[in-house]
mmCIF file of C-alpha atoms and ligand atoms in Angstrom:
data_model
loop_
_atom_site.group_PDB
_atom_site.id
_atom_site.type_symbol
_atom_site.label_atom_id
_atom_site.label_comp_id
_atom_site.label_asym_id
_atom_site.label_seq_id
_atom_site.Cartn_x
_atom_site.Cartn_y
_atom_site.Cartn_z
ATOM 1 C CA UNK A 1 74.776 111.290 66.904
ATOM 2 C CA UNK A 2 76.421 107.966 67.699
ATOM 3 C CA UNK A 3 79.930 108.024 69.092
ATOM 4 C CA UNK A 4 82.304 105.301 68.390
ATOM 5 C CA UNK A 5 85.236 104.071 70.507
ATOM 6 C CA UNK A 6 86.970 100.271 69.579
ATOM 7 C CA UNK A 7 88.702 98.522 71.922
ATOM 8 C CA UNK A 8 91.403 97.002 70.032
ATOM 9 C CA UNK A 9 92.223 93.183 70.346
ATOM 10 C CA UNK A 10 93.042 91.750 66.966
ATOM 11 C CA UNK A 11 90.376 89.049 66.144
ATOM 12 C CA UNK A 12 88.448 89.732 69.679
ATOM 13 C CA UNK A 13 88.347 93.659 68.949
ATOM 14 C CA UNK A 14 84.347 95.244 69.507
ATOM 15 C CA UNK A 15 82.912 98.575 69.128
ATOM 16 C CA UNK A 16 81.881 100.841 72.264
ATOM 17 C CA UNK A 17 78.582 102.880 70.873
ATOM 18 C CA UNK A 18 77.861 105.532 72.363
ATOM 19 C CA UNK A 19 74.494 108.066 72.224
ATOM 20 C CA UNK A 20 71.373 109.123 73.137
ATOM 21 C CA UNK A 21 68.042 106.869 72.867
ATOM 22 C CA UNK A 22 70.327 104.089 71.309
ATOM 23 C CA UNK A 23 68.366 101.243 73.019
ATOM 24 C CA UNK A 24 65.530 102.557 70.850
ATOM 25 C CA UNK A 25 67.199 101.313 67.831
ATOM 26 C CA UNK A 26 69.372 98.383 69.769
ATOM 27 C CA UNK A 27 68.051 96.234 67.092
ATOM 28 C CA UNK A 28 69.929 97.462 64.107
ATOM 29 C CA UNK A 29 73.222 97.049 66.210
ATOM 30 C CA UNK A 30 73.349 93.693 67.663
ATOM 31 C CA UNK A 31 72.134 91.811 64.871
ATOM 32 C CA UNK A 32 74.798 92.237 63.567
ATOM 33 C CA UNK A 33 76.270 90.151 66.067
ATOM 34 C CA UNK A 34 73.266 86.956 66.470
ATOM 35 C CA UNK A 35 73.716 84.383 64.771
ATOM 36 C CA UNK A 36 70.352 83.750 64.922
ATOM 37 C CA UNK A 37 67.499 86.808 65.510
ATOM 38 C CA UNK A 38 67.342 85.209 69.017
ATOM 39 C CA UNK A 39 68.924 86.521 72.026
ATOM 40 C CA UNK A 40 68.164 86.456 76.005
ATOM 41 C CA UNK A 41 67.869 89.822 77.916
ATOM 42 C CA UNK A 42 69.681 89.449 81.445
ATOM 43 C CA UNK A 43 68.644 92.433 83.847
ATOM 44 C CA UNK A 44 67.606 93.316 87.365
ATOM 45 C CA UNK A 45 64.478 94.134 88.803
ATOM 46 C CA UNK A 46 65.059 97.806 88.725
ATOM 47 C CA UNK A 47 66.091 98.373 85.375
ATOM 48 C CA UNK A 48 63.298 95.922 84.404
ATOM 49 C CA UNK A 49 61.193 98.249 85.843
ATOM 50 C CA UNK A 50 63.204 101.688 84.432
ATOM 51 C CA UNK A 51 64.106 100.119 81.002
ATOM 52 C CA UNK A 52 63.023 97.095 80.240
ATOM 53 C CA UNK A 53 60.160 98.741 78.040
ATOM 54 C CA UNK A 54 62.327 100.397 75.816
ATOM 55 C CA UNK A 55 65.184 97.511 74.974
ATOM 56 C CA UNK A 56 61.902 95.523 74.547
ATOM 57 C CA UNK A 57 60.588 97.598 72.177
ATOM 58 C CA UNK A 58 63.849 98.117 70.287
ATOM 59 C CA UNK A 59 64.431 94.894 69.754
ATOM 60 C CA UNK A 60 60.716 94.279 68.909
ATOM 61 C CA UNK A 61 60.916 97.140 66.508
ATOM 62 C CA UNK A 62 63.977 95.114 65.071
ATOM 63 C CA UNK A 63 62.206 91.977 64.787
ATOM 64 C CA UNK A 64 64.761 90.458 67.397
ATOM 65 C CA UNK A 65 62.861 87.677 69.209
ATOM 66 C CA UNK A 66 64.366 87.287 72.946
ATOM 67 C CA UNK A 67 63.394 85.966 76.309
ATOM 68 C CA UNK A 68 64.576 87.561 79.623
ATOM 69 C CA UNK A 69 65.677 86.739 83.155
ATOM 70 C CA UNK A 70 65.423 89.197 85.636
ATOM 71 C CA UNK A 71 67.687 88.754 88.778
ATOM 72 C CA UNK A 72 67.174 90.677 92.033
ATOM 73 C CA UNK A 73 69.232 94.292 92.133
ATOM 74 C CA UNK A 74 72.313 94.433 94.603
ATOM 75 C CA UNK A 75 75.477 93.370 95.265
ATOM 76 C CA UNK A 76 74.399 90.125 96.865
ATOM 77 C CA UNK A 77 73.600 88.836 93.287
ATOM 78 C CA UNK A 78 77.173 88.316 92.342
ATOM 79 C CA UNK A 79 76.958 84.724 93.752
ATOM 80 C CA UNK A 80 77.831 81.244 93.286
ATOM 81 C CA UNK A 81 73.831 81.364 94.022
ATOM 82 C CA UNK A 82 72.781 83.057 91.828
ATOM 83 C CA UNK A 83 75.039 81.981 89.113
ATOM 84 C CA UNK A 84 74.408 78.494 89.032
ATOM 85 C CA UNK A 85 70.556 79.788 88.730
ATOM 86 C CA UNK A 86 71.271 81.751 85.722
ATOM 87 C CA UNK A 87 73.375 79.118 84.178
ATOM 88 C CA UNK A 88 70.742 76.210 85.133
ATOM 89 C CA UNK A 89 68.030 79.169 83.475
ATOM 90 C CA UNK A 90 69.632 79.387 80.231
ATOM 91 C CA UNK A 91 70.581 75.355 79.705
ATOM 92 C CA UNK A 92 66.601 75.163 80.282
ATOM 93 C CA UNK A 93 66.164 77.363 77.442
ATOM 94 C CA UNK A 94 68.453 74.879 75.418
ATOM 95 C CA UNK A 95 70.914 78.056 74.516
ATOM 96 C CA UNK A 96 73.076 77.204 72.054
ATOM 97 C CA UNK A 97 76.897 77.644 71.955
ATOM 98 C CA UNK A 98 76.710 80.040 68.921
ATOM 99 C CA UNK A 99 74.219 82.099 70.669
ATOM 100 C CA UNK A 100 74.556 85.638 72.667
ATOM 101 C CA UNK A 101 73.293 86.630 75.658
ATOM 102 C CA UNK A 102 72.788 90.327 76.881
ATOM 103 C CA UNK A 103 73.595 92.030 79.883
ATOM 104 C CA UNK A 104 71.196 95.141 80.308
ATOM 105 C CA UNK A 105 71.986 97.125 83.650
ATOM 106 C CA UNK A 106 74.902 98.007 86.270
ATOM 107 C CA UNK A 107 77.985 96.160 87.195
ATOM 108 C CA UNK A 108 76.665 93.879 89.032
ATOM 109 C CA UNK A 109 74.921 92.253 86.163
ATOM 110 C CA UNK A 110 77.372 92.606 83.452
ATOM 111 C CA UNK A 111 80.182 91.085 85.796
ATOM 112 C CA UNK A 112 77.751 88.079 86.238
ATOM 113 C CA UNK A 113 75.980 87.843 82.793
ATOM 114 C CA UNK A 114 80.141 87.672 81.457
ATOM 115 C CA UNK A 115 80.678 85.209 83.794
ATOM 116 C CA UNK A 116 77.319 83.358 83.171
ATOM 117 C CA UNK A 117 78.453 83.783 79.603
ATOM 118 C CA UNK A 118 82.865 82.884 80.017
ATOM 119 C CA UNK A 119 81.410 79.387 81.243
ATOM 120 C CA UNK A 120 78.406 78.091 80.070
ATOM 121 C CA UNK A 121 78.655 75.695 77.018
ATOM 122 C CA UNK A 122 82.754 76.792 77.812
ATOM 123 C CA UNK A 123 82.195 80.260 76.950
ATOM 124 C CA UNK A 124 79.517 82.182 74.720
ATOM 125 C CA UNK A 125 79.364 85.948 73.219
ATOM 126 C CA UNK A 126 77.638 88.263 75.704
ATOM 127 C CA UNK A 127 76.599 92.134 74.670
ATOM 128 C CA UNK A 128 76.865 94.302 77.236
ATOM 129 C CA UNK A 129 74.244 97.123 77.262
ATOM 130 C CA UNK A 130 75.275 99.115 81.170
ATOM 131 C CA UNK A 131 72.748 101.037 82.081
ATOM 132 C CA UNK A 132 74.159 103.118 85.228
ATOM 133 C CA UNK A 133 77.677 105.300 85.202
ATOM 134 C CA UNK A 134 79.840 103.161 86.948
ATOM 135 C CA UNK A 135 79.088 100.238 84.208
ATOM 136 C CA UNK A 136 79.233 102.667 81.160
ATOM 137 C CA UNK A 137 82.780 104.393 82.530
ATOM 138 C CA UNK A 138 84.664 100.925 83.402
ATOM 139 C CA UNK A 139 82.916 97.870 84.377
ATOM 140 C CA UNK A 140 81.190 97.090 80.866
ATOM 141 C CA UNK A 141 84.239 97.614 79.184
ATOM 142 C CA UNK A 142 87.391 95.750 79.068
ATOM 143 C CA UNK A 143 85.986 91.829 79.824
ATOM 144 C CA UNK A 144 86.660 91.599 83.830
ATOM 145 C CA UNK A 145 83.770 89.739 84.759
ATOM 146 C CA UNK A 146 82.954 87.264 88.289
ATOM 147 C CA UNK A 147 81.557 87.289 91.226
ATOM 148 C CA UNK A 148 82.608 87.954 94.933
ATOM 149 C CA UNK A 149 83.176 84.978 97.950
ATOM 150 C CA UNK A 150 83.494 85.185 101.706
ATOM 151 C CA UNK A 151 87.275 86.008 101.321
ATOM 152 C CA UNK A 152 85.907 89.285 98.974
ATOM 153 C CA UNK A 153 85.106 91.105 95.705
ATOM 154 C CA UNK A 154 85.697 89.726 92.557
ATOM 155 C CA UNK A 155 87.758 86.745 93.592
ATOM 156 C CA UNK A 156 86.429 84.413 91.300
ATOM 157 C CA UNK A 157 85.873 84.906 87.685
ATOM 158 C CA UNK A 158 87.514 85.199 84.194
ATOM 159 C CA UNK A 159 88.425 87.899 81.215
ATOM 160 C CA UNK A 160 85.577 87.674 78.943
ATOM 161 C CA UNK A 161 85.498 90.176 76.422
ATOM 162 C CA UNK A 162 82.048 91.509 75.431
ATOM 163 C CA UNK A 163 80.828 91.354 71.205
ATOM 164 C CA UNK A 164 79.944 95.069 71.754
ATOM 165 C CA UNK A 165 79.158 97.192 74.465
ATOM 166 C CA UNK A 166 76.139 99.755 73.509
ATOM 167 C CA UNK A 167 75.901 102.963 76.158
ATOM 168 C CA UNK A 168 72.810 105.027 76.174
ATOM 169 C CA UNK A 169 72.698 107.955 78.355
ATOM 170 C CA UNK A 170 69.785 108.380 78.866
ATOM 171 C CA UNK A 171 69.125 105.603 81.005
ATOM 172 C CA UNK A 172 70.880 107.218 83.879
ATOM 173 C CA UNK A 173 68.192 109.973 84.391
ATOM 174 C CA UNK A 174 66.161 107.001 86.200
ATOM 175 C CA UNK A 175 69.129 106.365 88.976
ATOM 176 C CA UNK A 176 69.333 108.252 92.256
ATOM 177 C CA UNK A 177 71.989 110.920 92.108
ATOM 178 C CA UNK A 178 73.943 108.983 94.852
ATOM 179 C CA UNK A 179 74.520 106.610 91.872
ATOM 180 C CA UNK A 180 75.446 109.072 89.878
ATOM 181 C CA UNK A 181 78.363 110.590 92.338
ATOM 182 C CA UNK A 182 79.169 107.079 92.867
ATOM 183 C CA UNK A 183 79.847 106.510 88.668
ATOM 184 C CA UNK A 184 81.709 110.058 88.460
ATOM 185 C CA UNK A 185 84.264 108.293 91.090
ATOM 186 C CA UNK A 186 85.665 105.857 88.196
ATOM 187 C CA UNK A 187 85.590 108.718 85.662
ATOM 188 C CA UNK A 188 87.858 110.930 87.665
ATOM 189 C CA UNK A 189 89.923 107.938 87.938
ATOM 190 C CA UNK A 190 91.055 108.294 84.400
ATOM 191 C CA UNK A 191 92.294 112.107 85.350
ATOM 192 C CA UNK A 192 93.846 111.168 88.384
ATOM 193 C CA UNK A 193 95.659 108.212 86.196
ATOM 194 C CA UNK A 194 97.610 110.376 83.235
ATOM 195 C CA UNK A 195 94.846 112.911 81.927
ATOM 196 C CA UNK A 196 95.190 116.564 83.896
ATOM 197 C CA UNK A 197 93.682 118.006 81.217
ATOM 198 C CA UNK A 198 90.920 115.952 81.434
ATOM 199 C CA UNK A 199 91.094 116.640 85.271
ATOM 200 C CA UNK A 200 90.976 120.157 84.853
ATOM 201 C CA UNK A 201 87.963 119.884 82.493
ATOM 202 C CA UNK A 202 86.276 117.283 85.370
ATOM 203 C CA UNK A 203 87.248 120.219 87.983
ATOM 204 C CA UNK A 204 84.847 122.847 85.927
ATOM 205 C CA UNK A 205 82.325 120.451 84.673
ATOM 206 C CA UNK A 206 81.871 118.264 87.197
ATOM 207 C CA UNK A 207 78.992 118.922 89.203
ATOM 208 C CA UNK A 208 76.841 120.539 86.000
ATOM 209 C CA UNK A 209 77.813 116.716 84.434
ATOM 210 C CA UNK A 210 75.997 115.430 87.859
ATOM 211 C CA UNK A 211 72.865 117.555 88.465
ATOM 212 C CA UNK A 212 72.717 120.315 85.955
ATOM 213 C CA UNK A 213 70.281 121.293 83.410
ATOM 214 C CA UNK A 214 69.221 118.290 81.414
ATOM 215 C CA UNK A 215 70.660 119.367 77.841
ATOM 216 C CA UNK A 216 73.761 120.561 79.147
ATOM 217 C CA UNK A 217 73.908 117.953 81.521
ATOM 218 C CA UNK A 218 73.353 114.744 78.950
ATOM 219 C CA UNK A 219 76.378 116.873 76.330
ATOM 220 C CA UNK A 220 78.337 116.740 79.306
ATOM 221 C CA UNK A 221 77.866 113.159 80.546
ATOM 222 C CA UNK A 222 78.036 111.479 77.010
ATOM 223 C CA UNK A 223 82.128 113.938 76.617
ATOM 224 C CA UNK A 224 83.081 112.358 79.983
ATOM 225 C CA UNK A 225 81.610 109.219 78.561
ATOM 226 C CA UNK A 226 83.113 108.842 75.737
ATOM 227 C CA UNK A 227 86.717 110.157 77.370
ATOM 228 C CA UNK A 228 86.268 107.577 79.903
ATOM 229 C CA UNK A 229 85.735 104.770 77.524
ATOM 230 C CA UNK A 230 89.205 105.975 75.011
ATOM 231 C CA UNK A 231 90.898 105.910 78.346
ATOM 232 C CA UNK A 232 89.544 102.701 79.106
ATOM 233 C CA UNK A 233 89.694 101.139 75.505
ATOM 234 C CA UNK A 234 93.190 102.017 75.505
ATOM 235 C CA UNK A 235 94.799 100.813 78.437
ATOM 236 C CA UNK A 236 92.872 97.141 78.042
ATOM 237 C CA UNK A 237 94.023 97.326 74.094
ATOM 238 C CA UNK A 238 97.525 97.609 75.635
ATOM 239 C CA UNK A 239 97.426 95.255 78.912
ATOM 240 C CA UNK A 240 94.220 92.902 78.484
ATOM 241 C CA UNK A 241 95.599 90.912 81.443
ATOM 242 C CA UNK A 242 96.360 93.319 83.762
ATOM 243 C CA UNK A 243 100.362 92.261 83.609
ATOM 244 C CA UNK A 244 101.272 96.103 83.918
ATOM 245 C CA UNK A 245 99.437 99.057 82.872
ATOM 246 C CA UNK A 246 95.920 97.892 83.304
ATOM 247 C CA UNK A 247 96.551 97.971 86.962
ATOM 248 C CA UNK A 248 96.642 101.285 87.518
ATOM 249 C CA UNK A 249 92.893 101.549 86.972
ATOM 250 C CA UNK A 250 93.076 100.129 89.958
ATOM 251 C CA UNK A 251 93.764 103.794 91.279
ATOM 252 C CA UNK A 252 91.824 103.680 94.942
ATOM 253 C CA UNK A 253 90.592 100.199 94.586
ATOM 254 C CA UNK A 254 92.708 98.378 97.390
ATOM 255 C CA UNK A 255 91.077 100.574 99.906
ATOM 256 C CA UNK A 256 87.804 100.656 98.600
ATOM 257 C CA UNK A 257 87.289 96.681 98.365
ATOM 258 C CA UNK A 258 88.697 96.577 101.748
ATOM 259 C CA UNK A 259 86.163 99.627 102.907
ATOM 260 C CA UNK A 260 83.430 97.744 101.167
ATOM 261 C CA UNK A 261 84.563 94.211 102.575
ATOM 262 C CA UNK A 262 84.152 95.345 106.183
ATOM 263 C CA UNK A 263 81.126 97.114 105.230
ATOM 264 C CA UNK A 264 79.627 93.712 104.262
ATOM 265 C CA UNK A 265 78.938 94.560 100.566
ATOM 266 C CA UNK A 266 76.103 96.769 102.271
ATOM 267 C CA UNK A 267 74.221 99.370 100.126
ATOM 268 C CA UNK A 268 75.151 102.752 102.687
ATOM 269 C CA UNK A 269 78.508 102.184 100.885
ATOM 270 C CA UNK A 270 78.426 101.730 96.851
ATOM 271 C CA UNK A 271 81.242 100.784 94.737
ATOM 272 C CA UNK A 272 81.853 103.727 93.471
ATOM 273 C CA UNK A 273 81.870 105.702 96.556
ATOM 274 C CA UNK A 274 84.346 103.243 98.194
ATOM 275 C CA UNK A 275 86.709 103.736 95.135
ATOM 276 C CA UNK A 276 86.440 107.691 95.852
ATOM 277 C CA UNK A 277 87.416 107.475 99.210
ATOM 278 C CA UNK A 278 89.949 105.178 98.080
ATOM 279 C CA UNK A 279 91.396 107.539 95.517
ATOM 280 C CA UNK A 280 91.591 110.374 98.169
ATOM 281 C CA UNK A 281 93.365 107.881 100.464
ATOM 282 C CA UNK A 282 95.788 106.910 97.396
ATOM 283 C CA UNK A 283 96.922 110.342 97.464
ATOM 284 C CA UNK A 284 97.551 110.777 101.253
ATOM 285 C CA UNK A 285 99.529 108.028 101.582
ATOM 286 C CA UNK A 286 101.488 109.299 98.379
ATOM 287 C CA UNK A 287 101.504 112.332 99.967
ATOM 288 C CA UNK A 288 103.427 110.862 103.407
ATOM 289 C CA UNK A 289 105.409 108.659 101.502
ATOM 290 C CA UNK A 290 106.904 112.424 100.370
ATOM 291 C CA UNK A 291 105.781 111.453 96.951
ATOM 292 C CA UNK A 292 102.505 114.080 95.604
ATOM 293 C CA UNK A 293 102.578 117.415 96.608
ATOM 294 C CA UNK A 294 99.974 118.680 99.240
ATOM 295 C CA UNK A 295 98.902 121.043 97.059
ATOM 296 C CA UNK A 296 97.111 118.280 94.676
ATOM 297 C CA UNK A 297 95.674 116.314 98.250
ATOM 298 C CA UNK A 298 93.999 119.009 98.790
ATOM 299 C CA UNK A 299 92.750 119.800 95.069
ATOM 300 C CA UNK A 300 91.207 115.779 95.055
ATOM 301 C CA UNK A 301 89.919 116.242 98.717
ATOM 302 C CA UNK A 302 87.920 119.492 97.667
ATOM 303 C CA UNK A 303 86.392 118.494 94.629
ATOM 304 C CA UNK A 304 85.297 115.139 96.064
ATOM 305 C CA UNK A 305 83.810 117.733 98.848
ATOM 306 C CA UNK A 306 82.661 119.558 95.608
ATOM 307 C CA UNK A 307 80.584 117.391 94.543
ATOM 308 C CA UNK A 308 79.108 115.643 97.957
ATOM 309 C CA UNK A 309 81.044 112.543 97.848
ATOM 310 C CA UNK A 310 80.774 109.697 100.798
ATOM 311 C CA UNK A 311 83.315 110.746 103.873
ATOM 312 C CA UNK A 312 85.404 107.840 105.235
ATOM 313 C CA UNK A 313 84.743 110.104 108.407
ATOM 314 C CA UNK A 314 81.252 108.767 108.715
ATOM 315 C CA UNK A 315 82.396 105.320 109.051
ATOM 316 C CA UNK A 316 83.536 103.323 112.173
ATOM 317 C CA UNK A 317 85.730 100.370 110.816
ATOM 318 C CA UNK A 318 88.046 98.606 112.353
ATOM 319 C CA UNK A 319 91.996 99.075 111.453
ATOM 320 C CA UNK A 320 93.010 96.183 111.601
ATOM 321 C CA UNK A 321 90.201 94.418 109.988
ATOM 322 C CA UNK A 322 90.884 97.044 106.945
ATOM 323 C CA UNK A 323 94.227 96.230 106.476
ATOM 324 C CA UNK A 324 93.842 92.175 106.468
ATOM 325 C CA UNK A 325 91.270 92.849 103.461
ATOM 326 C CA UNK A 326 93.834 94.496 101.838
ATOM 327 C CA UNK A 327 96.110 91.592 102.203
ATOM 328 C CA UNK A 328 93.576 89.388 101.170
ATOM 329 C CA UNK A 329 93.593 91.214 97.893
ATOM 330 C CA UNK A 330 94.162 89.889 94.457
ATOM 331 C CA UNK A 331 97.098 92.477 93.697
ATOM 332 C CA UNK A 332 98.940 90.456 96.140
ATOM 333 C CA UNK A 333 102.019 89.271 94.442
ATOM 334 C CA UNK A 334 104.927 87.531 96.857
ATOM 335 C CA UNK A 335 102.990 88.224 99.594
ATOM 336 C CA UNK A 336 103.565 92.093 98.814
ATOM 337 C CA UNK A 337 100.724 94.751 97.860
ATOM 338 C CA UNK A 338 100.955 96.253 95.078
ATOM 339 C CA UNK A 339 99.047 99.998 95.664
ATOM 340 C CA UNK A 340 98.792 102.172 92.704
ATOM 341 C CA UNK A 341 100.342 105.978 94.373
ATOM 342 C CA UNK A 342 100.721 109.481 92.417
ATOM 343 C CA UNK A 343 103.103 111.508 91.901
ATOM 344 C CA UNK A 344 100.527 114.190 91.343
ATOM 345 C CA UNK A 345 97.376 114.905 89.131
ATOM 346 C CA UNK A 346 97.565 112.693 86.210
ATOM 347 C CA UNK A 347 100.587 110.891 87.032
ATOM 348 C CA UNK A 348 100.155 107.510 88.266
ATOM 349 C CA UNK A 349 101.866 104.274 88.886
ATOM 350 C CA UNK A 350 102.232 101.144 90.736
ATOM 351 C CA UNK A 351 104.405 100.245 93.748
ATOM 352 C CA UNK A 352 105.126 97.050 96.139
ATOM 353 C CA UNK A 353 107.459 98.985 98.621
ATOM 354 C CA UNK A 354 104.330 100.591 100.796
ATOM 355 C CA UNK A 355 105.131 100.180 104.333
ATOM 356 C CA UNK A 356 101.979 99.065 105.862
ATOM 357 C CA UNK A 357 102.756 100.927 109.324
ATOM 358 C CA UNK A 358 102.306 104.016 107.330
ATOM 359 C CA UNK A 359 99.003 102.970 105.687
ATOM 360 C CA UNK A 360 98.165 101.850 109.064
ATOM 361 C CA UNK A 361 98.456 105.590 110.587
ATOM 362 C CA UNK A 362 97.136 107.119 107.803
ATOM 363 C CA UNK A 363 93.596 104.541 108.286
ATOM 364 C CA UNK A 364 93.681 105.339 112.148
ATOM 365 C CA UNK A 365 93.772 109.502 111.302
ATOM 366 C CA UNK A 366 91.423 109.276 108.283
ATOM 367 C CA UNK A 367 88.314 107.632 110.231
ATOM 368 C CA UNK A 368 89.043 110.109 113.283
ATOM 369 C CA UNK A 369 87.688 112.686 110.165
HETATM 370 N N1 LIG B 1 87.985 98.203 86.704
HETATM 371 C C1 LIG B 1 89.336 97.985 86.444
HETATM 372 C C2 LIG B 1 89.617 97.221 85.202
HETATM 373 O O1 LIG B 1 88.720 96.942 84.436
HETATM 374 O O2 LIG B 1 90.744 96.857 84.960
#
């Protein structure tokens, strides 16, 4: 069973397909979308080695012709570097401006392969087929795409909405279960954001959704899955640009990119397990701004503990260093931050009038553990 979800944008609006062994048949829905049955596969060199076989084949199968890049796996390959060598790649193979690329793997490559794609020939259609949780639950949907500087994450780049965004999950039972946790992080998110229900559900479900038994287990992914991606495909329908609501997926993010900033984009600290500790930080300081009850701190700090999450405890970061890579933020506005707080469980929303002593003294307690 396929499940469908459409992210709504008048002319620019695409389909989010979601199912089991869908790459086996990825043929029969992008052509739909080629101009011409040619296409270029970006990926990494661990999903080339997971699940390269089987987009090959389905496109194969298809009678899809394609050629494909494959960029080294990490962090470090959202670069000006490593840009300019996938742009400079596909002007060798003389890709036209009618033609669409593919972005087959985690966030790192579908925020680059949009990029690649937002710019080259002034902007071509890219499909984005995420193969890890964190890229089916956010980053493949909803057109953010770039790269990350010196002065941090995603700091340079452009919305570039995807033709279609095609989620199979069974590509995750390749990835460590750290990636896993690190995924679940941006589906809780969309609780924590205005879904209790959905909380609640995440609350019981979780950790069977992580590492349970594999039938159970893939039901329980693609439900969160497809949640996720209404949650998602709703918000972006509503605030493409991020000029209100959208920012409030930004639940936990202003800590995280600072956590991950001073962390030096290393792999002992993933995305997604930044953003968690983020979220949990999000609701202490809503907490001692007298805004969220305790009650629901300490609901968010046990499941996190639930389900093994990373422990800002086992860090040693600086303070201050923390707090200027919050300030060198994008969701700077007047020289003010702009954190997104709670009010509780499924009640977000966004605020510039965070004193920065306080977020200051709740850093300093937070790494003490
Ligand atoms: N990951 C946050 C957003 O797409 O807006």
């Amino acid at each position: 069973m396929i499940q469908k979800t459409t992210v709504d944008l008048g002319s620019r609006s695409y389909d989010i397909l979601i199912g089991e062994n869908i790459i086996d048949t990825a043929a029969d829905h992008i052509r739909p979308h080629l101009k011409r049955s040619k296409t270029v596969i970006i990926t990494d060199e661990n999903v080339a080695i997971h699940q390269l076989a089987r987009l090959r084949a389905g496109l194969e199968k298809g009678g899809i012709e394609f050629d494909v890049i494959i960029l080294p796996a990490g962090e470090a390959t959202k670069s000006f570097d490593h840009l300019e060598t996938l742009l400079n790649k596909l002007l060798s193979m003389r890709l036209e401006r009618s033609d669409t690329i593919i972005a087959f793997g985690g966030g790192v490559i579908g925020d680059l392969v949009g990029f690649a794609a937002s710019i080259y020939l002034r902007g071509i259609n890219f499909i984005q087929i995420p193969t890890t949780l964190l890229a089916q639950v956010d980053s493949s949907v909803g057109g953010k795409t770039g790269i990350n500087s010196k002065y941090g994450k995603n700091l340079i780049g452009a919305f570039h909405q995807p033709r279609l965004v095609l989620i199979d999950v069974t590509t995750l039972e390749t990835l460590e279960k750290r990636h896993i946790i690190a995924g679940y992080a941006e589906i809780v998110k969309y609780g924590f954001i205005n879904d209790p229900d959905f909380y609640n559900w995440l609350e019981k479900n979780g950790r069977s959704l992580i590492d349970g038994e594999e039938t159970g287990m893939r039901a329980l992914r693609r439900e969160a899955i497809k949640k996720s991606c209404e949650a998602k495909a709703a918000i972006v329908s509503m605030d493409e640009k991020e000029s209100g609501a959208r920012a409030l997926l930004n639940l936990g993010h202003t800590f995280g990119h600072a956590l991950e900033a001073e962390n030096g984009y290393n792999d002992d600290l993933y995305h997604g397990e930044a953003v968690a500790i983020g979220m949990i930080l999000a609701f202490q300081l809503s907490e001692r701004m007298g805004l969220c009850p305790p009650s629901d701190v300490e609901r968010v700090k046990k499941h996190f503990d639930d389900i093994s999450a990373q422990s800002i405890s086992l860090f040693d970061f600086n303070v201050d260093n923390l707090l200027k890579h919050m300030q060198g933020d994008k969701k700077m506005s007047g020289g003010k931050l702009t954190f997104v707080l709670v009010s509780g469980i499924g009640k977000a929303f966004l605020s510039n009038e965070v004193n920065m002593e306080t977020v200051k003294s709740l850093l300093k307690d937070a790494l003490k553990g």
